[in-house]
Coordinates of C-alpha atoms in Angstrom, one line a residue:
Chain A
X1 CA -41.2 -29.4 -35.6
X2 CA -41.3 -27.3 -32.3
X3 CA -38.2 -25.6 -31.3
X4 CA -37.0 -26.4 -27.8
X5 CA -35.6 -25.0 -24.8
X6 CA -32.9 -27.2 -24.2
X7 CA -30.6 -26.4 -21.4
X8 CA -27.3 -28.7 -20.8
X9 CA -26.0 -28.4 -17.3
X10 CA -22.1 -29.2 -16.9
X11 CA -21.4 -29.3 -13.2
X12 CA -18.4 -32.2 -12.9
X13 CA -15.6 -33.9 -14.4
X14 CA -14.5 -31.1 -16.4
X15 CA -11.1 -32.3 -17.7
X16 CA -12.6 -35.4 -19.4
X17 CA -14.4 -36.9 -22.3
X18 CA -17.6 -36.0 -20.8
X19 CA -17.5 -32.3 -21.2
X20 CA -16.1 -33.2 -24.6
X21 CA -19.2 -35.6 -25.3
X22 CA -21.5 -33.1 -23.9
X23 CA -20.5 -30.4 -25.8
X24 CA -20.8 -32.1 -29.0
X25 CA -24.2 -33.3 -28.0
X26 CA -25.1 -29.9 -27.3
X27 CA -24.0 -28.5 -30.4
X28 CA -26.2 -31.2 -32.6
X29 CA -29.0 -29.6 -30.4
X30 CA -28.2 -26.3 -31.5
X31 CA -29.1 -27.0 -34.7
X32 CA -32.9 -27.1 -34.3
X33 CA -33.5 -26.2 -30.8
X34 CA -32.9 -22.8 -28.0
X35 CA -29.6 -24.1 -26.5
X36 CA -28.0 -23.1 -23.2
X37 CA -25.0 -24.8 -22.2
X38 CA -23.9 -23.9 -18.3
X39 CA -21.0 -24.5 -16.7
X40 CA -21.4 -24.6 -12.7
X41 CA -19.8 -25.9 -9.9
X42 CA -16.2 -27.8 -10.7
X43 CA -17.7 -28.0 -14.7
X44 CA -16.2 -23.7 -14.7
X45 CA -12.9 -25.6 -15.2
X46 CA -13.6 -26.3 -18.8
X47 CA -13.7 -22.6 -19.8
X48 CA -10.1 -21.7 -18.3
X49 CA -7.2 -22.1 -20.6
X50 CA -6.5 -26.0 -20.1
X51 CA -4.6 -28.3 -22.8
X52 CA -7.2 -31.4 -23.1
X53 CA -4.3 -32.9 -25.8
X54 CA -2.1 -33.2 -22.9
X55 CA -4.3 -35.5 -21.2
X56 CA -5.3 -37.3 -24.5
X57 CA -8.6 -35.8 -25.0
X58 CA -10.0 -34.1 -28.2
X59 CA -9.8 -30.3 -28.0
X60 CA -13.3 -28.5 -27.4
X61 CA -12.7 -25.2 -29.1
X62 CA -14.4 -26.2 -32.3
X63 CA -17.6 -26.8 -30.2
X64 CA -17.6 -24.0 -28.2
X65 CA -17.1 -22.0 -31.1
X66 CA -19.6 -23.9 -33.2
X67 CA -22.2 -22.9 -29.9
X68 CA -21.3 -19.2 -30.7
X69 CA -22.1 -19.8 -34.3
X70 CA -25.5 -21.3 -33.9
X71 CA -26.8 -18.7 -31.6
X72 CA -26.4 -20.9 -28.5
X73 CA -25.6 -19.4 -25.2
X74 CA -22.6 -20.7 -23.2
X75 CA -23.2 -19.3 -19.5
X76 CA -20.8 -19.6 -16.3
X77 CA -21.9 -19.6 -12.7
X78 CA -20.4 -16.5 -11.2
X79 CA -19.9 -17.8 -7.9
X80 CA -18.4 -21.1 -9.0
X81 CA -15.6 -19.0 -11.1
X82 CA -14.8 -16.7 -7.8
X83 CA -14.9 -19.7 -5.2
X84 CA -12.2 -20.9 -7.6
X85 CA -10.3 -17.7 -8.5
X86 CA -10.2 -18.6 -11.9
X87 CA -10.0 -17.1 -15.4
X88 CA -11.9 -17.6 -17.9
X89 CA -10.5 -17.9 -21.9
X90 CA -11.4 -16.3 -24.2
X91 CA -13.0 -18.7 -26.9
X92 CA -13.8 -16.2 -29.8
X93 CA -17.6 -16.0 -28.3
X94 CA -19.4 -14.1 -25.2
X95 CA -19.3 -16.1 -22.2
X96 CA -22.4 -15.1 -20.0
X97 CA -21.6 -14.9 -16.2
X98 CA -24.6 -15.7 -14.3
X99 CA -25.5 -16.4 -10.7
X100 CA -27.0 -19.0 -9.0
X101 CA -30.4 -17.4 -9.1
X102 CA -30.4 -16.8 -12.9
X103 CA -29.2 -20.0 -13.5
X104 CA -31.9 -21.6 -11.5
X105 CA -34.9 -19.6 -13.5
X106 CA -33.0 -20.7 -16.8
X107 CA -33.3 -24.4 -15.6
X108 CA -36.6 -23.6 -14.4
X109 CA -37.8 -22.5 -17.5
X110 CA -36.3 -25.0 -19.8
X111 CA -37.9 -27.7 -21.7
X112 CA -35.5 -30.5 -21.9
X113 CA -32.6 -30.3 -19.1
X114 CA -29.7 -32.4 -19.8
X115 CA -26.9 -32.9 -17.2
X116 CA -23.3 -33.8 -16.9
Chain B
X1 CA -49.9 -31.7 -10.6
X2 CA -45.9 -32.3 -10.6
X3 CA -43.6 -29.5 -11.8
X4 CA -40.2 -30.8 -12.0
X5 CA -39.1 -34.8 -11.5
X6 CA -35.3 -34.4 -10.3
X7 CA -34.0 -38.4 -10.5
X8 CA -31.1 -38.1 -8.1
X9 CA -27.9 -40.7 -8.3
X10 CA -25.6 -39.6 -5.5
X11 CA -26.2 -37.2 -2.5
X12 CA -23.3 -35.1 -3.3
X13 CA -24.9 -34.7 -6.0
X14 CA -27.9 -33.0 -4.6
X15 CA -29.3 -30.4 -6.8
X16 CA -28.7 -27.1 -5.3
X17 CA -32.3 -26.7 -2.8
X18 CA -32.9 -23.1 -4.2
X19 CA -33.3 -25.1 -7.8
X20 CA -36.3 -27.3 -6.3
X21 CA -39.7 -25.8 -6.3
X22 CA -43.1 -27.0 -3.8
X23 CA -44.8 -28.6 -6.2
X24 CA -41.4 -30.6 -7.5
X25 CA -40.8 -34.3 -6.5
X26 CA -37.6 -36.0 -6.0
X27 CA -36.9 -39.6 -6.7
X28 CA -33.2 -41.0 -5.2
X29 CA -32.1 -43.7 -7.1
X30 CA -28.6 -45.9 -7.3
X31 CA -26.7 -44.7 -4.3
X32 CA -28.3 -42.0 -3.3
X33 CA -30.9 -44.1 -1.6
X34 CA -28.1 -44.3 1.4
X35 CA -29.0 -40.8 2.7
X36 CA -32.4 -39.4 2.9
X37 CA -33.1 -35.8 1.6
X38 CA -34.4 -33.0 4.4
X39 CA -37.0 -32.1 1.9
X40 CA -40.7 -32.9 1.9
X41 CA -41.8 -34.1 -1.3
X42 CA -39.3 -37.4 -1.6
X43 CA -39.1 -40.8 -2.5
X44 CA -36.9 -43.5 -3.3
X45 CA -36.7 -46.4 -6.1
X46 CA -37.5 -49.4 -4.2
X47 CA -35.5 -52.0 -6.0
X48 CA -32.3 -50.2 -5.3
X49 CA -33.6 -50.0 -1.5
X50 CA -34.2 -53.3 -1.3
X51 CA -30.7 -54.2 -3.3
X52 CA -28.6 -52.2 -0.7
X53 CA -30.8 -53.6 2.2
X54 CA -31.4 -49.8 3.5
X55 CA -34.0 -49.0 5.7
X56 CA -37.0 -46.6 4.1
X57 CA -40.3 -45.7 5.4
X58 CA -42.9 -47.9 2.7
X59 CA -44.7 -45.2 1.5
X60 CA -41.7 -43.3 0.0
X61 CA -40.7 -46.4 -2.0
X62 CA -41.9 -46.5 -5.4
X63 CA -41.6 -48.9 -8.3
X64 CA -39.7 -48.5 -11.8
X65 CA -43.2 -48.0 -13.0
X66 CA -44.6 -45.8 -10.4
X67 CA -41.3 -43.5 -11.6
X68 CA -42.6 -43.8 -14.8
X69 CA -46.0 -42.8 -14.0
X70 CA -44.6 -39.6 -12.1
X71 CA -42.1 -39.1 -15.1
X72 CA -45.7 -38.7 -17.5
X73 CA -47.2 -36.5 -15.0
X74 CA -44.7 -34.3 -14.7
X75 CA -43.7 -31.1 -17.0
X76 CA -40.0 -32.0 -17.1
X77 CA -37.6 -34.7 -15.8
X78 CA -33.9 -34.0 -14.8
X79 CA -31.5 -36.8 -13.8
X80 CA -29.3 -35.2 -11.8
Chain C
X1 CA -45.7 -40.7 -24.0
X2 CA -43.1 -40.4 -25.6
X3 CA -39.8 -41.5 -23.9
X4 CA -36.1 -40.9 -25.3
X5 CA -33.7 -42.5 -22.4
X6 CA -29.6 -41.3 -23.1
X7 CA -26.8 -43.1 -22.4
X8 CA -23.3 -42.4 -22.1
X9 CA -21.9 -44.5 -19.3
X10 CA -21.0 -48.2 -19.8
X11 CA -22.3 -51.4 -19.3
X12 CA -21.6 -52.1 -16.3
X13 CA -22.4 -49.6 -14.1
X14 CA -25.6 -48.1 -12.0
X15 CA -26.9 -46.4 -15.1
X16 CA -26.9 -49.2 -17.4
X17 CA -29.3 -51.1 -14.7
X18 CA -31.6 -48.1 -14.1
X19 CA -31.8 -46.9 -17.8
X20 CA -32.8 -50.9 -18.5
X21 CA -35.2 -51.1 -15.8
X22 CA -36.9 -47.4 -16.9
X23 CA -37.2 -48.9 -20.5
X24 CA -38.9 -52.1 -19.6
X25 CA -41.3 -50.6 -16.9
X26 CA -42.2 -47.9 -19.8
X27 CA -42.9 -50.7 -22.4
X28 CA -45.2 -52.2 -19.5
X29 CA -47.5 -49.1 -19.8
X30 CA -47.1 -48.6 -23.2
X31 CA -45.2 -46.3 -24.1
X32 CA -43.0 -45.7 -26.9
X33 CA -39.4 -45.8 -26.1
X34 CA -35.9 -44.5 -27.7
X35 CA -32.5 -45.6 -26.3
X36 CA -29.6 -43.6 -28.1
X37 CA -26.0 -44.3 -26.9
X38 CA -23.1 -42.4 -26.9
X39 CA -19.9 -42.3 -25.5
X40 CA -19.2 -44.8 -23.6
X41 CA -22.5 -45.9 -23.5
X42 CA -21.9 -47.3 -27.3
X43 CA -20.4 -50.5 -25.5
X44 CA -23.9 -51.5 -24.2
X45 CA -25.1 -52.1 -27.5
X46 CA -23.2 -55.4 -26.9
X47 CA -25.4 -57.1 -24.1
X48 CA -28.0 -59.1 -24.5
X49 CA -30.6 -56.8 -22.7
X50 CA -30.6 -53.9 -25.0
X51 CA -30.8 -56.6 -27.7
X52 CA -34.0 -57.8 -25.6
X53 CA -35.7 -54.7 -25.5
X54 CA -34.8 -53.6 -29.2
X55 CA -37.0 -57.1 -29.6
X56 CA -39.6 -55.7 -27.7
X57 CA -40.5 -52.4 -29.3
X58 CA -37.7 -50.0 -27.6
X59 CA -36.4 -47.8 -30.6
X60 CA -32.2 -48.1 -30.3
X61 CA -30.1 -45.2 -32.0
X62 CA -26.3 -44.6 -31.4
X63 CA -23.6 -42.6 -32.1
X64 CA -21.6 -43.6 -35.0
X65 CA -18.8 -42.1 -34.4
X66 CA -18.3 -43.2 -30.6
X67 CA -19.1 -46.7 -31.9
X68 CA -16.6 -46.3 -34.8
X69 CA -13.8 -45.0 -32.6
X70 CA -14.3 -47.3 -30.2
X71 CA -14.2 -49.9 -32.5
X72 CA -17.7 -51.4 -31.5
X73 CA -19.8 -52.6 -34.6
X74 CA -23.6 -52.6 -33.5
X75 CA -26.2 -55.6 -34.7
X76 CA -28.5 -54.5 -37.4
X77 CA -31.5 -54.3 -34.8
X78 CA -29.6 -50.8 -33.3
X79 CA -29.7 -47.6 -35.6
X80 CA -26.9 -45.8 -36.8
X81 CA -27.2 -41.9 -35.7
X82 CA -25.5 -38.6 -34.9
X83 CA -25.7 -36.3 -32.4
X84 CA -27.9 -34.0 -34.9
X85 CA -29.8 -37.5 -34.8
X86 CA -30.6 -37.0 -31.4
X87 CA -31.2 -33.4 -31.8
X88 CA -34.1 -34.7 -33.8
X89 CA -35.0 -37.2 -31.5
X90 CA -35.2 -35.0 -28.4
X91 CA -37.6 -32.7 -30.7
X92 CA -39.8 -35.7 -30.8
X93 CA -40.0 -37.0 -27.5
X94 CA -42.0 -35.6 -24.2
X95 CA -39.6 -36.6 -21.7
X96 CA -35.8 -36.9 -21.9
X97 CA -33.5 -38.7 -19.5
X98 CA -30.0 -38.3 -19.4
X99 CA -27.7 -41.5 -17.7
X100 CA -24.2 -40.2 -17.9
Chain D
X1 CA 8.3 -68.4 -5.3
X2 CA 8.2 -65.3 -2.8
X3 CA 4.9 -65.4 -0.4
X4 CA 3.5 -61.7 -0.3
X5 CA 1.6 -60.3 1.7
X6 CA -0.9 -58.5 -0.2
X7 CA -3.8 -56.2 1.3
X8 CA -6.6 -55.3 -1.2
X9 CA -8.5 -52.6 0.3
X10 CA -12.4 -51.7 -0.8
X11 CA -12.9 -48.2 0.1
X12 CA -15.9 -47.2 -2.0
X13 CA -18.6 -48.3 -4.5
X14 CA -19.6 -51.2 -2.5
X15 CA -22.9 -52.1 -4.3
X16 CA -21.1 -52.5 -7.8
X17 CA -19.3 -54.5 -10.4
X18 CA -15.6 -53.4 -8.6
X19 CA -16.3 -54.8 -5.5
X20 CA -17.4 -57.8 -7.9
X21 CA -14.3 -57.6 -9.5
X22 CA -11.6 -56.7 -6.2
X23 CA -12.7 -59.9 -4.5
X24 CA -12.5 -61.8 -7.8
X25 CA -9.0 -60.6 -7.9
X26 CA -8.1 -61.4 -4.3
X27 CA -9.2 -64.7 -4.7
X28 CA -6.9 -65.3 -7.4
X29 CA -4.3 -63.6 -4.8
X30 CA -4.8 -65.8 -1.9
X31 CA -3.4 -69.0 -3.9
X32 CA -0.1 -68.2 -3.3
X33 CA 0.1 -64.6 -1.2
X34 CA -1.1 -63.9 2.2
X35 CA -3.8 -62.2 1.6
X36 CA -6.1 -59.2 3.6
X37 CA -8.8 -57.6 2.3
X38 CA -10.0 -54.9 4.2
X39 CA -13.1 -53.2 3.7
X40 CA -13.1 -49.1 5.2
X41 CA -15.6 -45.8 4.3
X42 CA -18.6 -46.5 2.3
X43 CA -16.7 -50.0 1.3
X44 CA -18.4 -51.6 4.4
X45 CA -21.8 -51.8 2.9
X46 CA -20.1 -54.4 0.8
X47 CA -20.7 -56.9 4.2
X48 CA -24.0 -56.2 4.6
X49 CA -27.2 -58.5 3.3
X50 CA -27.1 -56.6 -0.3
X51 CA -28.8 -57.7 -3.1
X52 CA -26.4 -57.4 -6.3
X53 CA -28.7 -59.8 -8.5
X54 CA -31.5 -56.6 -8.1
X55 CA -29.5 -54.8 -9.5
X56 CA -27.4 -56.6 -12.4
X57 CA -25.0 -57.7 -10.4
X58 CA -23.2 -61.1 -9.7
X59 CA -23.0 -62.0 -6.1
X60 CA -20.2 -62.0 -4.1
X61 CA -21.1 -64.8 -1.7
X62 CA -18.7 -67.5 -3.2
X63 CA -15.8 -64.7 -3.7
X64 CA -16.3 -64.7 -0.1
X65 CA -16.4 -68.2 0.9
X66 CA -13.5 -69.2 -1.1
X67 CA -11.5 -66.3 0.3
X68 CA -11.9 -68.1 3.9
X69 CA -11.0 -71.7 2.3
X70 CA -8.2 -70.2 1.0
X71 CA -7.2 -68.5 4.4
X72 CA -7.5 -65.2 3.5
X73 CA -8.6 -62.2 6.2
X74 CA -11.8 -60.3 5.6
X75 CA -12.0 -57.3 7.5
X76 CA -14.1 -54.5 8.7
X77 CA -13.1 -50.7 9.4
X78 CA -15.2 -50.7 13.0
X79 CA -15.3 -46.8 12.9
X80 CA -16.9 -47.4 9.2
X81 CA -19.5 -49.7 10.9
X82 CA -20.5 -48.0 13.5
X83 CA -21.2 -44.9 12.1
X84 CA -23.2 -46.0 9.0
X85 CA -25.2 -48.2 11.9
X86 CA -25.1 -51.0 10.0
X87 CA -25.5 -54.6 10.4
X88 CA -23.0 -57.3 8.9
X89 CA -24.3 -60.2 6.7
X90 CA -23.2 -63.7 8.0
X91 CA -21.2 -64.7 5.2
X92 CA -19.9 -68.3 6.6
X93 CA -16.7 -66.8 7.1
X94 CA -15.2 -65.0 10.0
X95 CA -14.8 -61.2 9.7
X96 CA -12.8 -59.3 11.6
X97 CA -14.2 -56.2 12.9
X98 CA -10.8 -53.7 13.0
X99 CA -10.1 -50.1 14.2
X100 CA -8.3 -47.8 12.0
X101 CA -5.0 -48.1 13.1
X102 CA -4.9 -51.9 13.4
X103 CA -6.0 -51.6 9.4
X104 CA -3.0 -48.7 9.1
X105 CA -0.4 -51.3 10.5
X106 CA -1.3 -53.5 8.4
X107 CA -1.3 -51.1 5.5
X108 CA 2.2 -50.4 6.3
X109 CA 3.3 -53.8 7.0
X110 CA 1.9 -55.2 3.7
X111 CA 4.4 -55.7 0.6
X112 CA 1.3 -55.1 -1.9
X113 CA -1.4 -52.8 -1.7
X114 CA -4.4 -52.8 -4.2
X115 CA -7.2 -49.8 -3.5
X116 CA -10.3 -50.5 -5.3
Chain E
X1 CA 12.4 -52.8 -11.9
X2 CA 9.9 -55.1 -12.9
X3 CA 6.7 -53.0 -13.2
X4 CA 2.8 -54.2 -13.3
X5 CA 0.3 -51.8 -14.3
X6 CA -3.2 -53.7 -14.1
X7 CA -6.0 -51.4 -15.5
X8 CA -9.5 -52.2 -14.5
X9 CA -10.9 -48.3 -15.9
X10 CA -12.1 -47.6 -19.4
X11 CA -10.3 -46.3 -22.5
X12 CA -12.0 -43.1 -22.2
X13 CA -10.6 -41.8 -18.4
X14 CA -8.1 -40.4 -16.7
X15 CA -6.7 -43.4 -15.5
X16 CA -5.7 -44.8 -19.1
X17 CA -3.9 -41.7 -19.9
X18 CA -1.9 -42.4 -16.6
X19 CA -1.1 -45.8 -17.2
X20 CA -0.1 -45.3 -20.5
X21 CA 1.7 -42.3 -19.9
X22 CA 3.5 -44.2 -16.7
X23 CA 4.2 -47.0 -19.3
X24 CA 6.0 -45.1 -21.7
X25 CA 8.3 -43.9 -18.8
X26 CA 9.1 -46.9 -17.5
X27 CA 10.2 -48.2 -21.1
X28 CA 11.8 -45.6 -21.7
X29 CA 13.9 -46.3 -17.9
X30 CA 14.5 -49.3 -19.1
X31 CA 12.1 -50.9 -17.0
X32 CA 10.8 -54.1 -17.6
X33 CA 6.6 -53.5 -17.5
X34 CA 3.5 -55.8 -17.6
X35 CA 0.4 -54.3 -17.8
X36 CA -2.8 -56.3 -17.4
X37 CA -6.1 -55.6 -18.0
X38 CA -9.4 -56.4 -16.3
X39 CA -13.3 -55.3 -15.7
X40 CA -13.8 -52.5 -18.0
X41 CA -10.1 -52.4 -18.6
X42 CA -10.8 -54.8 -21.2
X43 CA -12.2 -52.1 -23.3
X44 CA -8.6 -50.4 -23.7
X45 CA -7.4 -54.1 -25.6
X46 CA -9.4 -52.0 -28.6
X47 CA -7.0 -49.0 -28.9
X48 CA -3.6 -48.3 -30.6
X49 CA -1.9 -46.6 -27.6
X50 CA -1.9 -50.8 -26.4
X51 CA -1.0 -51.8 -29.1
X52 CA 1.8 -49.6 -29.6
X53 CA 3.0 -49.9 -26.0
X54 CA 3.0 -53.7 -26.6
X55 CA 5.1 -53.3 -29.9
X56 CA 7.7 -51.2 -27.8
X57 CA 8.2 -54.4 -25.5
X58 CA 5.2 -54.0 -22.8
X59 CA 3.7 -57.5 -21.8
X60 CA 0.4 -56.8 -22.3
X61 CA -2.2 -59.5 -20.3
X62 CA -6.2 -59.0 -20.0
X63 CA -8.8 -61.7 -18.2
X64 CA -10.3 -64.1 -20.7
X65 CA -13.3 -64.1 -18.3
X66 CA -13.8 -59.9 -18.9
X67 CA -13.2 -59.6 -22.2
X68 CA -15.3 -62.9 -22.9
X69 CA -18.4 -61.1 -21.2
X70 CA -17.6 -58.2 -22.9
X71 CA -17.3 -59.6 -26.2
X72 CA -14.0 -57.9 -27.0
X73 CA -11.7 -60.4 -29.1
X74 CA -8.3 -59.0 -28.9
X75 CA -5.1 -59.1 -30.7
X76 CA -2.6 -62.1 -30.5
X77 CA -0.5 -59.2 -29.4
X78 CA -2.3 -59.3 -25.7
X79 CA -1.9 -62.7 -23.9
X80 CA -4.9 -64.4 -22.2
X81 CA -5.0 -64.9 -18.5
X82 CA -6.5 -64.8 -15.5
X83 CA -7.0 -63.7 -11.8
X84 CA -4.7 -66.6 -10.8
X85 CA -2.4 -64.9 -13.7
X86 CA -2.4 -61.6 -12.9
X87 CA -1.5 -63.3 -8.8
X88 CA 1.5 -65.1 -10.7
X89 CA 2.7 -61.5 -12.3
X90 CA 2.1 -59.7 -8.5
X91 CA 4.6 -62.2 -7.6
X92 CA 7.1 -61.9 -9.9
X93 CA 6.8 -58.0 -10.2
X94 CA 9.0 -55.4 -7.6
X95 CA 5.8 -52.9 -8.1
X96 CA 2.1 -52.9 -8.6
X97 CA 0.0 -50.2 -9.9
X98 CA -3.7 -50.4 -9.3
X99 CA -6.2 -48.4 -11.6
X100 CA -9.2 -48.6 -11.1
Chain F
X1 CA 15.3 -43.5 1.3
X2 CA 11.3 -43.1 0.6
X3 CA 8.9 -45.6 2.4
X4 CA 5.3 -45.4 0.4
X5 CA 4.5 -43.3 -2.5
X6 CA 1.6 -42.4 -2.4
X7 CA -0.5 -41.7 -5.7
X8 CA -3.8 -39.6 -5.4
X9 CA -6.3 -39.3 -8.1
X10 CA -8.7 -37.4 -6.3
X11 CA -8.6 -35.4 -2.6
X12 CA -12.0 -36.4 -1.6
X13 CA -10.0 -39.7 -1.7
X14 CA -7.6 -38.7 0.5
X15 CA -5.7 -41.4 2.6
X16 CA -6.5 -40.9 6.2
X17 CA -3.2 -38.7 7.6
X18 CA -2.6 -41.5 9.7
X19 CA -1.4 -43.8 6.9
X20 CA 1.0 -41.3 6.1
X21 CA 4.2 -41.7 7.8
X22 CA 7.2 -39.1 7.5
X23 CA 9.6 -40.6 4.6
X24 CA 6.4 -41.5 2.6
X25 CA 5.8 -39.1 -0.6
X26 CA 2.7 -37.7 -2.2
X27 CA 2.3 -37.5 -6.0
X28 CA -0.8 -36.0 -7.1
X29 CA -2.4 -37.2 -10.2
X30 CA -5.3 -36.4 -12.4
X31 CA -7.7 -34.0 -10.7
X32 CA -6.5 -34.4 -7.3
X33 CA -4.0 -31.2 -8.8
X34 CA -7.0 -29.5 -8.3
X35 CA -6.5 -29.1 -4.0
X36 CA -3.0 -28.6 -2.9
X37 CA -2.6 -31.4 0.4
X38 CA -1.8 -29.5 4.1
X39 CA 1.6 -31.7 4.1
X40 CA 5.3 -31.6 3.9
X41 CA 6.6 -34.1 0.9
X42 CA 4.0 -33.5 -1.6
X43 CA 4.5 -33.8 -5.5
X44 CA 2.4 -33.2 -8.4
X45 CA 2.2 -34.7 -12.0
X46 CA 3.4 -31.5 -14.4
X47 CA 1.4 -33.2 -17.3
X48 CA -1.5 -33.3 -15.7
X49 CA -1.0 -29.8 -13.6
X50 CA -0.1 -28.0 -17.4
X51 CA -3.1 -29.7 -18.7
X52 CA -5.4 -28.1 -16.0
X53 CA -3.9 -24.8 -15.8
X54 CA -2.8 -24.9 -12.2
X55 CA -0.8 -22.8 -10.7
X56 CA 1.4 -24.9 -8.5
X57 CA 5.6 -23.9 -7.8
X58 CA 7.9 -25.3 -10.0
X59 CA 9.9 -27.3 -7.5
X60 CA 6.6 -29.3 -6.8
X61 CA 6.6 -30.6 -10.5
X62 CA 7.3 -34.0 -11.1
X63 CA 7.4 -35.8 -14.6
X64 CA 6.3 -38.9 -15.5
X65 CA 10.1 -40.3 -15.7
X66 CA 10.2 -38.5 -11.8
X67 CA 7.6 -40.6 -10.7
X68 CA 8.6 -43.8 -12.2
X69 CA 12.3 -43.2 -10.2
X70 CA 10.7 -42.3 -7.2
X71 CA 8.3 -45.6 -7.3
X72 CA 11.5 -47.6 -8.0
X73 CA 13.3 -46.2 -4.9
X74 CA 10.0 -46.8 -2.3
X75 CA 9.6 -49.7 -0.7
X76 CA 6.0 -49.3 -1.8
X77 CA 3.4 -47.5 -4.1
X78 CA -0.4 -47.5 -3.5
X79 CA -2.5 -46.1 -5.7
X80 CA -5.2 -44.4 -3.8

């Protein structure tokens, strides 16, 4: 079975179940296919130091370190981070800081494009 | 031939314009049907025109199977 | 073609329309059709109309564990699945459309 | 038991199932409150000749009607009108077409609010 | 105070984790506090934190007419009602709390 | 004594200022934490500011108990 390039795009709601949802989906993707996962606009939020148990929502560190495991990439818009003068934490795997333009080949260049 | 189909849901939405290439098409749909894009290549899905009674030039409305047909032709879809 | 149409958002909302509208329109040319819900979109699995298009020909998969935790128990005409499921189904299909 | 007055107040999603659902609930209201329900932003598109059957929808028209049996207000932000350009359905009822601060006073002056 | 929370968001949002969160407080004020649920609200009737609020001494209320079209069959612990309901509990309650 | 409470989920929701009179109160909630409002008496969940990771001074933190005494001593709340 052909290997994709499957790119998820988190870009809202990023204190919810969505990003939870999207991160699991992403990580049963990275199983068989290429997987990016990147975080843009408000969705940079999810990769600071927040306490989703707080809010009643499932922790994502498992997934984001089962994306490092796999081989998948987890990228952050650059200008999305510095608009909001945040940090980033550190989740035990690289975090790629990208810009706009980069971003916009990797969607470009993708197979499957998956947004949340 | 059609690149990229970006299905768009809500205007604030809008895919950033550097991400849209010439030869992509963009299909509003839901709410997003309230505001029309600046862009050229553009339509919009004509039930949820009609539904919201909103005003749109014919030849940019298109059918659930006309998206379908653009969806085939395409290289890649992205609802956005 | 080969269509796999995703959905996370509930039943009644915008996306449970147009997801429901894409599917028929892509029976009408003949295409073959997957729904897979997740999420949220797990509660849809109790309408009538993905019922009606599981009876004509659409392919419906879902998470089992969104439908476990939120206590929904599908009808034996939707498929239990996993998010490698979907992995597998996305490999499989030409176009993929995300309603979330 | 107390009469309140009791403003329900549709200030977005107006093609959906919770403008479906407010109006269901102010109906329910007007049996025994006083009862306003003002529609302001993107909440006045909810007046105008939609179709909600298109798109899965129940229609609001009897949620409407009964509101003005039961004596209930329906109102219109005027700023909201004018600037979408739009054009309000005849619903059978009278609407009242309201400024901003007229809908504030009676914001302030209501005992209940419910924002949909 | 007597306290209605009426919940028309699903169980998987922001707004349930405020209502129940804002429910706990209140009980633990000694508040008395109604919570009723409506729309996709209905969908929270299938999760513990409900349950367990109603076991501490919340009145819990949901619209037959929802749940009914949304196939959810609560407990005995939640009480059947209705719009006209829910206008009978605005009446009787000092505060409402919209969430929707 | 407090007229409204206020409760914002999210600023693009913001009331108009004009509903906002001068002994009304602002509590933010969810991700309205996000955005910091350009007014005087302005709250904000803690729960839901910890969760985020905000940054927002102490004396501007309410708790859930906080919020249910100052809804009991309004006149009003309205969830916006």
């Amino acid at each position: 079975m052909a290997r994709k390039n499957v790119v998820f795009i988190i870009k809202s709601n990023p204190f919810s179940w969505k990003t939870f949802e999207a991160l699991r989906q992403a990580v049963g993707a990275s199983i068989e296919h290429n997987v990016s996962v990147i975080f843009i606009k408000d969705g940079v939020y999810a990769l600071t130091d927040w306490k989703p148990e707080l809010i009643g929502i499932e922790p994502i560190d498992k997934s984001i370190e089962s994306l490092g495991m796999m081989g998948a990439r987890v990228i952050a818009e650059s200008e999305a981070v510095r608009e909001r003068g945040i940090k980033l934490k550190d989740w035990g795997i690289e975090i790629d800081i990208m810009d706009k333009d980069h971003i916009c080949n990797m969607t470009k260049d993708a197979e499957v494009v998956i947004t949340w | 031939m059609v690149n990229t189909v970006w299905i768009i849901k809500k205007l604030a939405d809008f895919p950033e314009l550097e991400l849209i290439e010439e030869d992509d098409v963009i299909i509003l749909i839901q709410d997003a049907v309230l505001r029309t894009p600046s862009i050229e290549n553009w339509y919009a899905c004509e039930e949820d025109t009609v539904a919201r009674n909103i005003k749109i030039p014919e030849d940019r409305l298109v059918s659930y199977a006309d998206i379908i047909d653009l969806i085939e032709k395409a290289n890649k879809v992205v609802v956005w | 073609m080969k269509l796999l149409i995703v959905v996370a958002s509930n039943p009644y909302s915008h996306d449970f329309n147009t997801s429901v509208k894409l599917a028929k329109a892509s029976l009408e040319r003949n295409h073959s059709v997957s729904m897979f819900f997740m999420a949220n979109g797990v509660y849809c699995l109790l309408r009538e109309e993905i019922k009606e298009l599981s009876e004509r020909g659409v392919k419906v998969y879902y998470c089992a564990h969104n439908a476990n935790q939120r206590k929904v128990k599908p009808d034996s005409w939707a498929e239990s699945s996993s998010m490698y499921g979907l992995s597998k189904l996305v490999t499989e299909s030409d176009r993929v459309l995300m309603f979330d």
